[in-house]
mmCIF file of C-alpha atoms in Angstrom:
data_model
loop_
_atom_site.group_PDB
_atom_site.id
_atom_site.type_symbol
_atom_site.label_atom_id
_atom_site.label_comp_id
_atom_site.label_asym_id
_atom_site.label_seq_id
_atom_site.Cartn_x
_atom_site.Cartn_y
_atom_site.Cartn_z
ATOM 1 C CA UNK A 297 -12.853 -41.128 2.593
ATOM 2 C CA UNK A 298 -9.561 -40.804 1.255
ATOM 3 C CA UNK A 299 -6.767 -38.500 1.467
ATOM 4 C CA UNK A 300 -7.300 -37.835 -2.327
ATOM 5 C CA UNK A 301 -11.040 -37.180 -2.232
ATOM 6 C CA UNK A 302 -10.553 -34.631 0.590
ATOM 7 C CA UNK A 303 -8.454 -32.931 -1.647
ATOM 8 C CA UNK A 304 -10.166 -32.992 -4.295
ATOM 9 C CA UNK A 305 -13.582 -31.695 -2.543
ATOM 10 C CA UNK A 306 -11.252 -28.609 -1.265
ATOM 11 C CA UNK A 307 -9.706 -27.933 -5.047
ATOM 12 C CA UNK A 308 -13.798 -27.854 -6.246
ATOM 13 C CA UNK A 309 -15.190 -25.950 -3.161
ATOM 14 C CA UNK A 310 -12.892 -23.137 -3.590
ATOM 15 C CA UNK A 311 -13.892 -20.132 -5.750
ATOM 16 C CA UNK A 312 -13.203 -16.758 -6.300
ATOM 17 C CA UNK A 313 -14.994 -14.309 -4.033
ATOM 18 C CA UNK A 314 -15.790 -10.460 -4.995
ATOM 19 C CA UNK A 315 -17.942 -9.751 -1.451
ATOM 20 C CA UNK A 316 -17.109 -10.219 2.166
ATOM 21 C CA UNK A 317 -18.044 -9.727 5.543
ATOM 22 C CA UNK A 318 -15.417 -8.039 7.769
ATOM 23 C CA UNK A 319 -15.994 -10.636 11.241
ATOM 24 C CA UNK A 320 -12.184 -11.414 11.774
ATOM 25 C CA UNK A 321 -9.829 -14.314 10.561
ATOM 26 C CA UNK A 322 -8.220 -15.828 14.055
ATOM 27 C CA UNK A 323 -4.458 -15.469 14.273
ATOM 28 C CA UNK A 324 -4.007 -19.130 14.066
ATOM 29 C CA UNK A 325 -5.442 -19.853 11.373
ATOM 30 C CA UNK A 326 -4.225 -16.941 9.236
ATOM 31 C CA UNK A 327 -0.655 -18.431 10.385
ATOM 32 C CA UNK A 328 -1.752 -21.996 9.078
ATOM 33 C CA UNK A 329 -3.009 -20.823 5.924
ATOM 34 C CA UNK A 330 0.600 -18.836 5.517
ATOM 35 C CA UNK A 331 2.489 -21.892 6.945
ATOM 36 C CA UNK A 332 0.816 -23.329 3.915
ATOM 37 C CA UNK A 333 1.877 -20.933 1.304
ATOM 38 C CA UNK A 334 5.717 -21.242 2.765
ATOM 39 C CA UNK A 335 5.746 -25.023 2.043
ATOM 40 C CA UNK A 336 4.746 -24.789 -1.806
ATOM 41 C CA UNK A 337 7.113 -25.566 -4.680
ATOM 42 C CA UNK A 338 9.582 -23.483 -6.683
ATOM 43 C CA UNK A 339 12.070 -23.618 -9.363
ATOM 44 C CA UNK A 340 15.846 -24.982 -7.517
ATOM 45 C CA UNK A 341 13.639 -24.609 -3.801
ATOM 46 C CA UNK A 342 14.169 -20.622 -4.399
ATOM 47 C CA UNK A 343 11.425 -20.486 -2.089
ATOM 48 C CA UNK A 344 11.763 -16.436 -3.288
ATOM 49 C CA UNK A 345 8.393 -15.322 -1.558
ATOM 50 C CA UNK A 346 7.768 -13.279 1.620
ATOM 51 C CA UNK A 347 4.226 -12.243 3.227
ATOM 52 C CA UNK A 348 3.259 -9.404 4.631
ATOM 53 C CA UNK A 349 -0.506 -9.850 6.385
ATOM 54 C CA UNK A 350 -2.118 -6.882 6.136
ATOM 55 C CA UNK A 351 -5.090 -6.427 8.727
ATOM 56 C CA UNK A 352 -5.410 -2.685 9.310
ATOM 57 C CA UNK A 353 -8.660 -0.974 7.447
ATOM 58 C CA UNK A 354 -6.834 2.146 6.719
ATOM 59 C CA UNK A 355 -4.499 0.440 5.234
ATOM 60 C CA UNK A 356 -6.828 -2.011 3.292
ATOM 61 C CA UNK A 357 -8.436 1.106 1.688
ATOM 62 C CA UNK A 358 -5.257 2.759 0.850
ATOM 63 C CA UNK A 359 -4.604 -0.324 -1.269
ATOM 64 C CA UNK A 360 -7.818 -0.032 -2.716
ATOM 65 C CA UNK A 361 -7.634 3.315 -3.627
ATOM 66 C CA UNK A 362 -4.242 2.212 -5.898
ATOM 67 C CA UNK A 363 -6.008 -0.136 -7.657
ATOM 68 C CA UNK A 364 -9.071 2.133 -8.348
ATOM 69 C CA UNK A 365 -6.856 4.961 -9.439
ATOM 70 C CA UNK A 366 -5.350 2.769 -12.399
ATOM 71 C CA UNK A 367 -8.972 3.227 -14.288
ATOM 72 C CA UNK A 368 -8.301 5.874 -15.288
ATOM 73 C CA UNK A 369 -6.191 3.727 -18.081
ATOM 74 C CA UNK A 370 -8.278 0.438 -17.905
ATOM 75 C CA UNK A 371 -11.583 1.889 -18.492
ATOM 76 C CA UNK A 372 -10.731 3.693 -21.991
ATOM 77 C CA UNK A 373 -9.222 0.216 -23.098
ATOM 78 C CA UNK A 374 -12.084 -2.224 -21.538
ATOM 79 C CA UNK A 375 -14.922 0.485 -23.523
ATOM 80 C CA UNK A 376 -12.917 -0.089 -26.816
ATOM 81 C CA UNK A 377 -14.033 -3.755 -26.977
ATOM 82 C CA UNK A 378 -17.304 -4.333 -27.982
ATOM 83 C CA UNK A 379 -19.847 -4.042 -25.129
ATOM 84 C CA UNK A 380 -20.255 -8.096 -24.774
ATOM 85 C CA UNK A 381 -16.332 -8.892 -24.510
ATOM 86 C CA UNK A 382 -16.221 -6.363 -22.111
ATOM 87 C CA UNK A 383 -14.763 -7.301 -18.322
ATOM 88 C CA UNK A 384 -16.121 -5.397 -15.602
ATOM 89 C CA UNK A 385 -12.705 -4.976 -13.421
ATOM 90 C CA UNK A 386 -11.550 -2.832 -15.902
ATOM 91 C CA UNK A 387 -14.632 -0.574 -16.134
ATOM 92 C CA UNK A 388 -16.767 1.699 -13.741
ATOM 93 C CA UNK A 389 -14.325 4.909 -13.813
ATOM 94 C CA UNK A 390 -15.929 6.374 -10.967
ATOM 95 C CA UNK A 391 -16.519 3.578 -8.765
ATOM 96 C CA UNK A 392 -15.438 3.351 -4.839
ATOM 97 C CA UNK A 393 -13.213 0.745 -3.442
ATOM 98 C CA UNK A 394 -12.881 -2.032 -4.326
ATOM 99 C CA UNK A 395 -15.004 -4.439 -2.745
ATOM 100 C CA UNK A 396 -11.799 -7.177 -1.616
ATOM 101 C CA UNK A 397 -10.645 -4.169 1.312
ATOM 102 C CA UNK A 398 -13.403 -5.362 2.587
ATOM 103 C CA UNK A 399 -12.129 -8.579 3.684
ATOM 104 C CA UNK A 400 -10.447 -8.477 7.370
ATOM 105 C CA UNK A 401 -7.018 -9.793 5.835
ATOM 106 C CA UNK A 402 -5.177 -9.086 2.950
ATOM 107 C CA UNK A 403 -1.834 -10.966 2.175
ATOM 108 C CA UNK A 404 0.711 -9.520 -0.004
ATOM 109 C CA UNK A 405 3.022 -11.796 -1.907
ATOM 110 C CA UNK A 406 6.346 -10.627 -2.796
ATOM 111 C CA UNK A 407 9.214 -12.208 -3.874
ATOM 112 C CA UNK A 408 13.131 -11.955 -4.368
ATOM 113 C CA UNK A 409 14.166 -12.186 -7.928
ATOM 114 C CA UNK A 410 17.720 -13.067 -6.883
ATOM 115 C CA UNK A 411 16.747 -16.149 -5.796
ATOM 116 C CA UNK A 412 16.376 -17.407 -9.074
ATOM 117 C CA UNK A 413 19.692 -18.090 -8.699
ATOM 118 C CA UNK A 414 19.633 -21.218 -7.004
ATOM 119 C CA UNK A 415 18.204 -22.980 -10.711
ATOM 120 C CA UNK A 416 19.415 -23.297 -13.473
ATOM 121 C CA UNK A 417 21.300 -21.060 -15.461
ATOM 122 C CA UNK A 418 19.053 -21.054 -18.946
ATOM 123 C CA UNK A 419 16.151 -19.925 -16.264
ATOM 124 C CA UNK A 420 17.815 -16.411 -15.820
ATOM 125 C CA UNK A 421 18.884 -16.805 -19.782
ATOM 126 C CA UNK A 422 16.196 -17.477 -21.680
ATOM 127 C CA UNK A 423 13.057 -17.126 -19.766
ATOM 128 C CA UNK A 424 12.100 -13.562 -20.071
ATOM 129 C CA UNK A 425 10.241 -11.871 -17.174
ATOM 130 C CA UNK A 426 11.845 -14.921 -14.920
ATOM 131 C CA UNK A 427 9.028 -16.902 -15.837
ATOM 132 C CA UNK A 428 10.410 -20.032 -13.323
ATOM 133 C CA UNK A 429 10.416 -16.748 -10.117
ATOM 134 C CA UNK A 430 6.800 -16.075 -11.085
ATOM 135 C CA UNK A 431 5.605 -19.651 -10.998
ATOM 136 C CA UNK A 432 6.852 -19.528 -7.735
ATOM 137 C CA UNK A 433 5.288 -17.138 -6.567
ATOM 138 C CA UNK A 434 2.104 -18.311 -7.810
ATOM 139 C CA UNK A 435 2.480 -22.272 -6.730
ATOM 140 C CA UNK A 436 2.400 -20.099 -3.424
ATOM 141 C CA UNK A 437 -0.608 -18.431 -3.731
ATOM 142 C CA UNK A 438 -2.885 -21.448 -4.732
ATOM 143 C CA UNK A 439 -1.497 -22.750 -2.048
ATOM 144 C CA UNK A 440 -3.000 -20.900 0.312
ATOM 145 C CA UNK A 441 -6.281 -20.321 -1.068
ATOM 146 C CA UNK A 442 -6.631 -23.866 -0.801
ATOM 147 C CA UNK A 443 -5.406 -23.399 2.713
ATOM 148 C CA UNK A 444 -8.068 -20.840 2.966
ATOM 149 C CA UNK A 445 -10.753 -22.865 1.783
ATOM 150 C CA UNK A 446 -10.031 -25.761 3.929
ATOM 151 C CA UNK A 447 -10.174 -23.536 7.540
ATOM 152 C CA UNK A 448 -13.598 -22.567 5.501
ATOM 153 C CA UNK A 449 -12.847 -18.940 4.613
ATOM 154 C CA UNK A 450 -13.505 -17.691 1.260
ATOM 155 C CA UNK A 451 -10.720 -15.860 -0.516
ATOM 156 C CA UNK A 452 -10.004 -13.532 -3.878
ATOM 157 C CA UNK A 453 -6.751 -13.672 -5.908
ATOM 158 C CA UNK A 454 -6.311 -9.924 -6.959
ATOM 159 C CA UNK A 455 -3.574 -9.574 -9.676
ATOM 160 C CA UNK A 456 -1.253 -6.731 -8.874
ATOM 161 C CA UNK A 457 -0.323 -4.818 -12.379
ATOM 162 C CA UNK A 458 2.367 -2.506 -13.506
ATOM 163 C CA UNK A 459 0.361 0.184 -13.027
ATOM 164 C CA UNK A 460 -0.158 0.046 -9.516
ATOM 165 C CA UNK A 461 2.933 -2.601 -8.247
ATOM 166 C CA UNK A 462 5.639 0.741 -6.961
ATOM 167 C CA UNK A 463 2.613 2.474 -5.515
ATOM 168 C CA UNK A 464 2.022 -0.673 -2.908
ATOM 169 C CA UNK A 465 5.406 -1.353 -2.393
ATOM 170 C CA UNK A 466 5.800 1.976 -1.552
ATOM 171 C CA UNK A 467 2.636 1.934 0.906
ATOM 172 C CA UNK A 468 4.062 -1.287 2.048
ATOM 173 C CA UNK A 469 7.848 -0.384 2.805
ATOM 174 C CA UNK A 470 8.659 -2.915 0.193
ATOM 175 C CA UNK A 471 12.594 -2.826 -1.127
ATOM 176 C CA UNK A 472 12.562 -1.832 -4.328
ATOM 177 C CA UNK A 473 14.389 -4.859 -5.961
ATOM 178 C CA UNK A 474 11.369 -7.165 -5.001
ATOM 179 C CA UNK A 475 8.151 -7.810 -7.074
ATOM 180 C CA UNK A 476 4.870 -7.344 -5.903
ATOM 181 C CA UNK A 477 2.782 -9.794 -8.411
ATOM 182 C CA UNK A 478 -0.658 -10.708 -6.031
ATOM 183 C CA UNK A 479 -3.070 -10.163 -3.809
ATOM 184 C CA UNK A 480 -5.192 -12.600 -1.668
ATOM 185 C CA UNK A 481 -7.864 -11.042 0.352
ATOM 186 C CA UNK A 482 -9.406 -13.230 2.700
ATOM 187 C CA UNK A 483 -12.240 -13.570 5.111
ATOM 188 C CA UNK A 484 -16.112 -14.765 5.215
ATOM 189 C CA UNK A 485 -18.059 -14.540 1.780
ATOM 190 C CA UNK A 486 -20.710 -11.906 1.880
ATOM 191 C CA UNK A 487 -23.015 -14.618 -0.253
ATOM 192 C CA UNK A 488 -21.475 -17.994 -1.003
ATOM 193 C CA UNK A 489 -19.789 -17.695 -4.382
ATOM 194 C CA UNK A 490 -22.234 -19.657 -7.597
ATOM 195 C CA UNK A 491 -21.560 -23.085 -8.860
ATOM 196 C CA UNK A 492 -17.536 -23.713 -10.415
ATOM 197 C CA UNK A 493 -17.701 -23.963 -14.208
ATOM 198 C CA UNK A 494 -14.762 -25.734 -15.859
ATOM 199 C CA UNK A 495 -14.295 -26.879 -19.236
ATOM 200 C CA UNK A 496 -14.947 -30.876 -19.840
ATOM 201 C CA UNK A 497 -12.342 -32.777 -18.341
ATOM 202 C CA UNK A 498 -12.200 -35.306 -21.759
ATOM 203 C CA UNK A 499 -12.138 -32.095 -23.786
ATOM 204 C CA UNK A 500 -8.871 -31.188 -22.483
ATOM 205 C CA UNK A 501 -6.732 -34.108 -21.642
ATOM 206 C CA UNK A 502 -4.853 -36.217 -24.021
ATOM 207 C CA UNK A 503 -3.009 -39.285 -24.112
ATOM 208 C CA UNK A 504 0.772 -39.711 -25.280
ATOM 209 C CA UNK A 505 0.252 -37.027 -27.402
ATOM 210 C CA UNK A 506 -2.249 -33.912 -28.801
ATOM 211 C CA UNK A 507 -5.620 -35.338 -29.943
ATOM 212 C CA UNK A 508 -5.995 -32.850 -33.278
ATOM 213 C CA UNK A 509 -9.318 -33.890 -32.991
ATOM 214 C CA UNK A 510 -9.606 -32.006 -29.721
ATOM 215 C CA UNK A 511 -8.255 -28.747 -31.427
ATOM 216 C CA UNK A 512 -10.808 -25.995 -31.265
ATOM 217 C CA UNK A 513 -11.531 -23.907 -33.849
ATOM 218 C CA UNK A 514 -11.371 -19.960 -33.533
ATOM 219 C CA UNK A 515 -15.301 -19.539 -33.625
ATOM 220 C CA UNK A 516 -14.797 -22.083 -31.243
ATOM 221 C CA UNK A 517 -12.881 -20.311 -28.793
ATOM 222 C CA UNK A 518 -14.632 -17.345 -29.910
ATOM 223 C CA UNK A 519 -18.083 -18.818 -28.598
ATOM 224 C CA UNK A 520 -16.569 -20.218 -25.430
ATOM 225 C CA UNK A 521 -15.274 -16.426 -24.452
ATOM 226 C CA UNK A 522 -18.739 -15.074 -25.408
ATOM 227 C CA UNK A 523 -20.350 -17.496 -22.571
ATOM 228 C CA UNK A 524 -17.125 -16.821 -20.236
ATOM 229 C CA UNK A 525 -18.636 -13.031 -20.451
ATOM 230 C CA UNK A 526 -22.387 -13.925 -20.538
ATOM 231 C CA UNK A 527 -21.551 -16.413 -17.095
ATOM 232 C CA UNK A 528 -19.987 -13.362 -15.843
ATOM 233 C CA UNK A 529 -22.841 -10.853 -16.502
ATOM 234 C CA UNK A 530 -25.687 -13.491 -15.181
ATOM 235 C CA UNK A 531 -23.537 -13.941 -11.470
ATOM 236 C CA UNK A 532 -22.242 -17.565 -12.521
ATOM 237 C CA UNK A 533 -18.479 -17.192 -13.106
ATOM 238 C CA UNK A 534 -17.533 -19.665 -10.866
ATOM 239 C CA UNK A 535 -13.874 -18.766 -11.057
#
């Protein structure tokens, strides 16, 4: 077997988990799968990201409990969509933790914006939110899910919003100039994620240039979002 189709079996194992077990993540591997993250690729080799592992329960709820407390603003907005658009992570008002402080390691991934820096200029200029700093950042994190996957842990990526980023920075000792984008819990699945659903690989590649042909219409996208939801709601994301 080759390099390429280990790989590739690692990219299509790994899925999104919402459950886990707390058994513990050895210090050695937790270090590998971080080695991992260190080594991915980013805009001028800003390498602007920083870990903190985060193994304490206490603190793992605490985290939790800033994430909960922002529904008090998603759940009006998820219950103005109509009841089969709507996504569950931004309902349940009342709810308790979430389920990812669950998971015997969290790993917080923060960055230095004035890293960006080291690339071009036009990046700083003209690219908003320092849209090059946040790719970054997030060529990190796949990285180590991967890295994850491959020591054969399970892992969630667990967006980190506005609403929510000061708090943990705060809870975290975080300097203030630094962003706070993501999450990834890891740790032993609960139950083993459902099958990975991905669009047709001929349905979205093209060659040379765009296939019109391949352009989807807006009932088109329209129905594909209605079974995104209806995947969701029957346990079969595969995310």
């Amino acid at each position: 077997m080759s390099d390429l189709d280990i790989f590739m079996q690692i990219v299509k194992k790994r899925r999104s988990t919402r459950n886990f077990r707390p058994d513990p993540i050895s210090d050695e591997v937790l270090r590998q799968i971080l080695d991992a993250g260190h080594w991915a690729m980013s805009g001028g080799n800003s390498q602007p990201w920083e870990f903190i592992a985060i193994k304490d329960r206490d603190r793992r709820l605490k985290i939790g409990a800033l994430q909960s407390a922002t529904r008090k603003w998603t759940s009006p907005l998820e219950e103005s969509r109509a009841p089969a658009f709507r996504h569950p992570g931004g309902l349940n008002r009342n709810a308790g933790p979430p389920p990812f402080t669950v998971a015997p390691v969290l790993i917080a991934i923060l960055g230095d914006p004035r890293t960006l820096m080291t690339s071009v200029a036009s990046a700083t200029i003209f690219t908003g939110e320092r849209e090059t700093f946040h790719q970054g950042m997030a060529n990190a994190a796949m990285v180590m899910h991967l890295a994850a996957t491959a020591a054969g842990l399970n892992s969630e990526w667990v967006s980190v919003s506005p609403l929510w980023e000061e708090s943990l920075k705060n809870l975290l000792g975080v300097p203030e100039l630094y962003r706070l984008p993501l999450l990834a819990a890891l740790g032993h699945a609960d139950k083993e994620p459902g099958p990975g659903f991905r669009r047709n690989l001929e349905d979205i590649v093209h060659d040379e240039t765009y296939d019109s042909s391949k352009f989807r219409s807006s009932e088109a996208v329209l129905n594909y979002i209605t079974e995104i939801h209806q995947r969701r709601a029957g346990g079969s994301q595969g995310k």
